[in-house]
Amino acid sequence: MSNKSLFDIAEHFGFDAPATDIRPLGEGFINDTYIVTTAKSRYILQRKNHIVFPDVEAMMDNIWRVTAHLKAKVVAAGGDPEREVLTVIPTNDGKLYHRDGENFWAASLFIEGSVTHNTADTPRLATMGGKGIGKFQAMLADFDELLAEVIKGFHNIRWRFEQWDKALAEDKAGRKAELTEEIGWIESRRAKMLAFWELVERGVLPMRVTHNDTKLSNILFDQNDDVLCVIDLDTVMSSTSLNDFGDAIRSYTNTGAEDDTDLSRVSMNIDTFRHYTEGYLSERGSTMTASEKEWLAFSALYITFEQVLRFLMDYIDGDTYYKTAYPTHNLVRTRAQYRLLQSMEEQYDTMQQIAKSLI
Ligand code: GN1
Ligand code: MG
């Protein structure tokens, strides 16, 4: 993108002064992100991926409503709403995004002095990550409006199984015959996973605001490594908040890589599970229902299972969703996530004991 056109885009937003500098920030896979400097402040400017998020207007409306709710909570607690919550900057004509031909752009305030981390290398970081997501959810526990479903059936295993059955029936890449063992991993757990989702469908597990991308790098810390706020709100939707707990456990506790070729490196670190759960419950325990508490440990197995299914399904489909670096990449990811799932299943009784002892 040329700098001239970036400056043209920036002019549409309600920044406090004209942009003097615009440069790329980070290496996100989905959106393109820039940092904009004016004489007084800095801002984040993002080109939103219109393929992954077909309804940018609904997505930005979700973000606006959720951040408004959070800001009211922070103000009531005497905090600083511009540091403890993401601040969306509307356009000069009051819209939440700017459309420039094919592209959709949105802006937010850059939080000065903030720090991010990529891996939970210390117990404190795992605990603080749990606190960050726990506090985010606790402040949203009384948000009772439904949010737009920006990605259909994202963590809905009934919908995922519909896609799965179709993928197997079509066998687009002709790979099904070689995958008898891997397909068996999915089929043998079908009933158990659907039984969990049925609790959501029946309202036993309540619908809440979910973040849907709870990796550690989506939390901003201050200079003392205390949590400032949760960022990357593109996927906020309504679902069971257990999904956010489960997805964090899937990413924080893995002793190997998501696409590790050496399965002996992959396992769930039970101490990291304990530290994350401790932090999470310290903020969120008092707003959880009894059924949410009961299914906490299982949610990690559920989300990890779903990830095995999604990677394998993409391999069967001929690698159309996830970016791949080599032809069997999705199969390698499938096997590595399956190893993680097995490790969780082996340690499930301990996970439950830990969760119970902390509640
Ligand atoms: C995608 O690109 P990233 O890391 O934000 C995916 C997640 C998966 C993850 C697996 C919108 O997230 O659901 O868990 O890959 N996001 C979307 O690495 O599909
Ligand atoms: Mg993301």
CSV table of N, CA, C and O in Angstrom, one decimal, residues 1-61:
chain,number,residue,atom,x,y,z
A,1,MET,N,0.9,-1.2,0.0
A,1,MET,CA,0.0,0.0,0.0
A,1,MET,C,0.9,1.2,0.0
A,1,MET,O,1.8,1.4,0.8
A,2,SER,N,0.6,2.2,-0.9
A,2,SER,CA,1.5,3.4,-1.0
A,2,SER,C,1.2,4.3,0.2
A,2,SER,O,0.1,4.3,0.8
A,3,ASN,N,2.2,5.0,0.6
A,3,ASN,CA,2.1,5.9,1.8
A,3,ASN,C,1.1,7.0,1.5
A,3,ASN,O,0.3,7.4,2.4
A,4,LYS,N,1.0,7.5,0.3
A,4,LYS,CA,0.1,8.5,0.0
A,4,LYS,C,-1.3,8.0,0.2
A,4,LYS,O,-2.1,8.7,0.9
A,5,SER,N,-1.7,6.8,-0.3
A,5,SER,CA,-3.0,6.4,0.0
A,5,SER,C,-3.3,6.1,1.4
A,5,SER,O,-4.4,6.3,1.9
A,6,LEU,N,-2.3,5.6,2.2
A,6,LEU,CA,-2.5,5.4,3.6
A,6,LEU,C,-2.9,6.8,4.3
A,6,LEU,O,-3.7,6.8,5.2
A,7,PHE,N,-2.2,7.8,3.9
A,7,PHE,CA,-2.5,9.1,4.5
A,7,PHE,C,-3.9,9.6,4.1
A,7,PHE,O,-4.6,10.2,4.9
A,8,ASP,N,-4.3,9.2,2.9
A,8,ASP,CA,-5.6,9.6,2.4
A,8,ASP,C,-6.7,8.9,3.3
A,8,ASP,O,-7.7,9.4,3.7
A,9,ILE,N,-6.4,7.6,3.6
A,9,ILE,CA,-7.3,6.8,4.4
A,9,ILE,C,-7.4,7.4,5.8
A,9,ILE,O,-8.4,7.6,6.4
A,10,ALA,N,-6.2,7.7,6.4
A,10,ALA,CA,-6.1,8.3,7.8
A,10,ALA,C,-6.9,9.5,7.9
A,10,ALA,O,-7.5,9.8,9.0
A,11,GLU,N,-7.0,10.3,6.8
A,11,GLU,CA,-7.7,11.6,6.9
A,11,GLU,C,-9.2,11.4,7.2
A,11,GLU,O,-9.9,12.3,7.6
A,12,HIS,N,-9.7,10.2,6.9
A,12,HIS,CA,-11.2,10.0,7.1
A,12,HIS,C,-11.5,9.8,8.6
A,12,HIS,O,-12.7,9.8,9.0
A,13,PHE,N,-10.5,9.5,9.4
A,13,PHE,CA,-10.8,9.2,10.9
A,13,PHE,C,-10.6,10.4,11.8
A,13,PHE,O,-9.9,11.4,11.5
A,14,GLY,N,-11.4,10.3,12.9
A,14,GLY,CA,-11.4,11.5,13.8
A,14,GLY,C,-10.2,11.5,14.7
A,14,GLY,O,-10.3,11.6,15.9
A,15,PHE,N,-9.0,11.5,14.1
A,15,PHE,CA,-7.8,11.7,14.9
A,15,PHE,C,-7.6,13.1,15.5
A,15,PHE,O,-8.2,14.0,14.9
A,16,ASP,N,-6.8,13.3,16.5
A,16,ASP,CA,-6.7,14.6,17.1
A,16,ASP,C,-5.9,15.6,16.3
A,16,ASP,O,-5.9,16.8,16.6
A,17,ALA,N,-5.2,15.2,15.3
A,17,ALA,CA,-4.4,16.1,14.5
A,17,ALA,C,-4.0,15.3,13.2
A,17,ALA,O,-4.2,14.0,13.2
A,18,PRO,N,-3.6,15.9,12.1
A,18,PRO,CA,-3.2,15.2,10.9
A,18,PRO,C,-2.1,14.2,11.2
A,18,PRO,O,-1.2,14.4,12.0
A,19,ALA,N,-2.1,13.1,10.4
A,19,ALA,CA,-1.0,12.1,10.6
A,19,ALA,C,0.3,12.6,10.0
A,19,ALA,O,0.3,13.3,9.0
A,20,THR,N,1.4,12.4,10.8
A,20,THR,CA,2.7,12.8,10.3
A,20,THR,C,3.5,11.6,9.9
A,20,THR,O,4.5,11.8,9.2
A,21,ASP,N,3.1,10.4,10.4
A,21,ASP,CA,3.9,9.2,10.0
A,21,ASP,C,3.0,8.0,10.1
A,21,ASP,O,2.1,7.9,11.0
A,22,ILE,N,3.1,7.1,9.1
A,22,ILE,CA,2.3,5.8,9.1
A,22,ILE,C,3.3,4.7,8.8
A,22,ILE,O,3.9,4.7,7.7
A,23,ARG,N,3.3,3.7,9.6
A,23,ARG,CA,4.2,2.5,9.3
A,23,ARG,C,3.6,1.2,9.7
A,23,ARG,O,2.8,1.2,10.7
A,24,PRO,N,3.9,0.1,9.0
A,24,PRO,CA,3.3,-1.2,9.4
A,24,PRO,C,3.7,-1.6,10.8
A,24,PRO,O,4.7,-1.3,11.3
A,25,LEU,N,2.8,-2.4,11.4
A,25,LEU,CA,3.0,-2.9,12.8
A,25,LEU,C,2.7,-4.4,12.8
A,25,LEU,O,1.6,-4.8,12.4
A,26,GLY,N,3.7,-5.2,13.2
A,26,GLY,CA,3.4,-6.7,13.4
A,26,GLY,C,3.3,-7.4,12.1
A,26,GLY,O,3.4,-6.8,11.0
A,27,GLU,N,3.0,-8.7,12.2
A,27,GLU,CA,2.8,-9.5,11.0
A,27,GLU,C,1.6,-10.4,11.1
A,27,GLU,O,1.6,-11.6,10.9
A,28,GLY,N,0.4,-9.8,11.4
A,28,GLY,CA,-0.8,-10.5,11.5
A,28,GLY,C,-1.1,-11.3,10.2
A,28,GLY,O,-0.8,-10.8,9.1
A,29,PHE,N,-1.8,-12.4,10.3
A,29,PHE,CA,-2.1,-13.3,9.2
A,29,PHE,C,-3.4,-12.8,8.6
A,29,PHE,O,-3.7,-13.2,7.5
A,30,ILE,N,-4.2,-12.1,9.3
A,30,ILE,CA,-5.6,-11.8,8.9
A,30,ILE,C,-5.8,-10.4,8.4
A,30,ILE,O,-6.1,-10.1,7.3
A,31,ASN,N,-5.5,-9.4,9.3
A,31,ASN,CA,-5.6,-8.0,8.9
A,31,ASN,C,-4.3,-7.4,8.7
A,31,ASN,O,-3.3,-8.0,9.1
A,32,ASP,N,-4.2,-6.2,8.0
A,32,ASP,CA,-3.0,-5.5,7.8
A,32,ASP,C,-3.0,-4.3,8.8
A,32,ASP,O,-4.0,-3.6,8.8
A,33,THR,N,-2.0,-4.2,9.6
A,33,THR,CA,-2.0,-3.2,10.7
A,33,THR,C,-1.0,-2.2,10.6
A,33,THR,O,0.2,-2.5,10.2
A,34,TYR,N,-1.3,-0.9,10.8
A,34,TYR,CA,-0.4,0.2,10.7
A,34,TYR,C,-0.4,1.0,12.0
A,34,TYR,O,-1.5,1.0,12.7
A,35,ILE,N,0.7,1.7,12.3
A,35,ILE,CA,0.7,2.6,13.4
A,35,ILE,C,0.8,4.1,12.9
A,35,ILE,O,1.6,4.3,12.0
A,36,VAL,N,-0.2,4.9,13.3
A,36,VAL,CA,-0.3,6.3,12.8
A,36,VAL,C,0.2,7.2,13.9
A,36,VAL,O,-0.3,7.1,15.0
A,37,THR,N,1.1,8.1,13.5
A,37,THR,CA,1.5,9.1,14.5
A,37,THR,C,1.0,10.5,14.1
A,37,THR,O,1.0,10.9,12.9
A,38,THR,N,0.4,11.2,15.1
A,38,THR,CA,0.0,12.6,14.8
A,38,THR,C,0.9,13.5,15.8
A,38,THR,O,1.7,13.0,16.5
A,39,ALA,N,0.7,14.8,15.7
A,39,ALA,CA,1.5,15.7,16.6
A,39,ALA,C,1.3,15.4,18.1
A,39,ALA,O,2.1,15.7,18.9
A,40,LYS,N,0.1,14.8,18.4
A,40,LYS,CA,-0.2,14.6,19.8
A,40,LYS,C,-0.3,13.2,20.3
A,40,LYS,O,-0.1,12.9,21.4
A,41,SER,N,-0.7,12.3,19.4
A,41,SER,CA,-1.0,10.9,19.8
A,41,SER,C,-0.5,9.8,18.8
A,41,SER,O,-0.1,10.2,17.7
A,42,ARG,N,-0.7,8.6,19.1
A,42,ARG,CA,-0.6,7.5,18.2
A,42,ARG,C,-1.8,6.7,18.1
A,42,ARG,O,-2.5,6.5,19.1
A,43,TYR,N,-2.1,6.1,16.9
A,43,TYR,CA,-3.3,5.3,16.7
A,43,TYR,C,-3.0,4.0,15.9
A,43,TYR,O,-1.9,3.9,15.3
A,44,ILE,N,-3.9,3.1,16.0
A,44,ILE,CA,-3.8,1.8,15.2
A,44,ILE,C,-4.8,2.0,14.0
A,44,ILE,O,-5.9,2.3,14.3
A,45,LEU,N,-4.3,1.7,12.8
A,45,LEU,CA,-5.1,1.7,11.7
A,45,LEU,C,-5.1,0.3,11.0
A,45,LEU,O,-4.0,-0.2,10.9
A,46,GLN,N,-6.2,-0.3,10.8
A,46,GLN,CA,-6.2,-1.7,10.3
A,46,GLN,C,-7.1,-1.8,9.1
A,46,GLN,O,-8.2,-1.3,9.0
A,47,ARG,N,-6.5,-2.5,8.1
A,47,ARG,CA,-7.3,-2.9,6.9
A,47,ARG,C,-7.9,-4.3,7.3
A,47,ARG,O,-7.2,-5.2,7.6
A,48,LYS,N,-9.3,-4.4,7.4
A,48,LYS,CA,-9.9,-5.6,7.9
A,48,LYS,C,-10.1,-6.6,6.8
A,48,LYS,O,-10.5,-6.2,5.7
A,49,ASN,N,-9.8,-7.8,7.1
A,49,ASN,CA,-9.9,-8.9,6.0
A,49,ASN,C,-11.4,-9.2,5.7
A,49,ASN,O,-12.1,-9.8,6.6
A,50,HIS,N,-11.8,-8.8,4.6
A,50,HIS,CA,-13.2,-8.8,4.2
A,50,HIS,C,-13.6,-10.3,3.8
A,50,HIS,O,-14.8,-10.6,3.7
A,51,ILE,N,-12.6,-11.1,3.5
A,51,ILE,CA,-13.0,-12.5,3.2
A,51,ILE,C,-13.3,-13.3,4.5
A,51,ILE,O,-14.3,-14.0,4.6
A,52,VAL,N,-12.4,-13.1,5.5
A,52,VAL,CA,-12.7,-13.8,6.8
A,52,VAL,C,-13.9,-13.2,7.5
A,52,VAL,O,-14.7,-13.9,8.1
A,53,PHE,N,-14.0,-11.9,7.4
A,53,PHE,CA,-15.1,-11.2,8.0
A,53,PHE,C,-16.0,-10.5,7.0
A,53,PHE,O,-15.8,-9.3,6.6
A,54,PRO,N,-17.0,-11.3,6.4
A,54,PRO,CA,-17.8,-10.7,5.3
A,54,PRO,C,-18.6,-9.5,5.7
A,54,PRO,O,-18.9,-8.7,4.9
A,55,ASP,N,-19.0,-9.4,7.0
A,55,ASP,CA,-19.9,-8.3,7.4
A,55,ASP,C,-19.1,-7.4,8.4
A,55,ASP,O,-19.2,-7.5,9.6
A,56,VAL,N,-18.3,-6.5,7.9
A,56,VAL,CA,-17.4,-5.7,8.7
A,56,VAL,C,-18.3,-4.7,9.6
A,56,VAL,O,-18.0,-4.4,10.7
A,57,GLU,N,-19.4,-4.3,9.0
A,57,GLU,CA,-20.3,-3.4,9.8
A,57,GLU,C,-20.8,-4.1,11.0
A,57,GLU,O,-20.7,-3.5,12.1
A,58,ALA,N,-21.2,-5.3,10.9
A,58,ALA,CA,-21.7,-6.1,12.1
A,58,ALA,C,-20.6,-6.3,13.1
A,58,ALA,O,-20.7,-6.2,14.3
A,59,MET,N,-19.4,-6.6,12.5
A,59,MET,CA,-18.2,-6.9,13.4
A,59,MET,C,-17.9,-5.6,14.2
A,59,MET,O,-17.7,-5.7,15.4
A,60,MET,N,-17.9,-4.4,13.5
A,60,MET,CA,-17.5,-3.2,14.3
A,60,MET,C,-18.6,-2.8,15.2
A,60,MET,O,-18.3,-2.3,16.3
A,61,ASP,N,-19.9,-3.1,14.9
A,61,ASP,CA,-21.0,-2.8,15.8
A,61,ASP,C,-20.8,-3.7,17.1
A,61,ASP,O,-21.0,-3.2,18.2
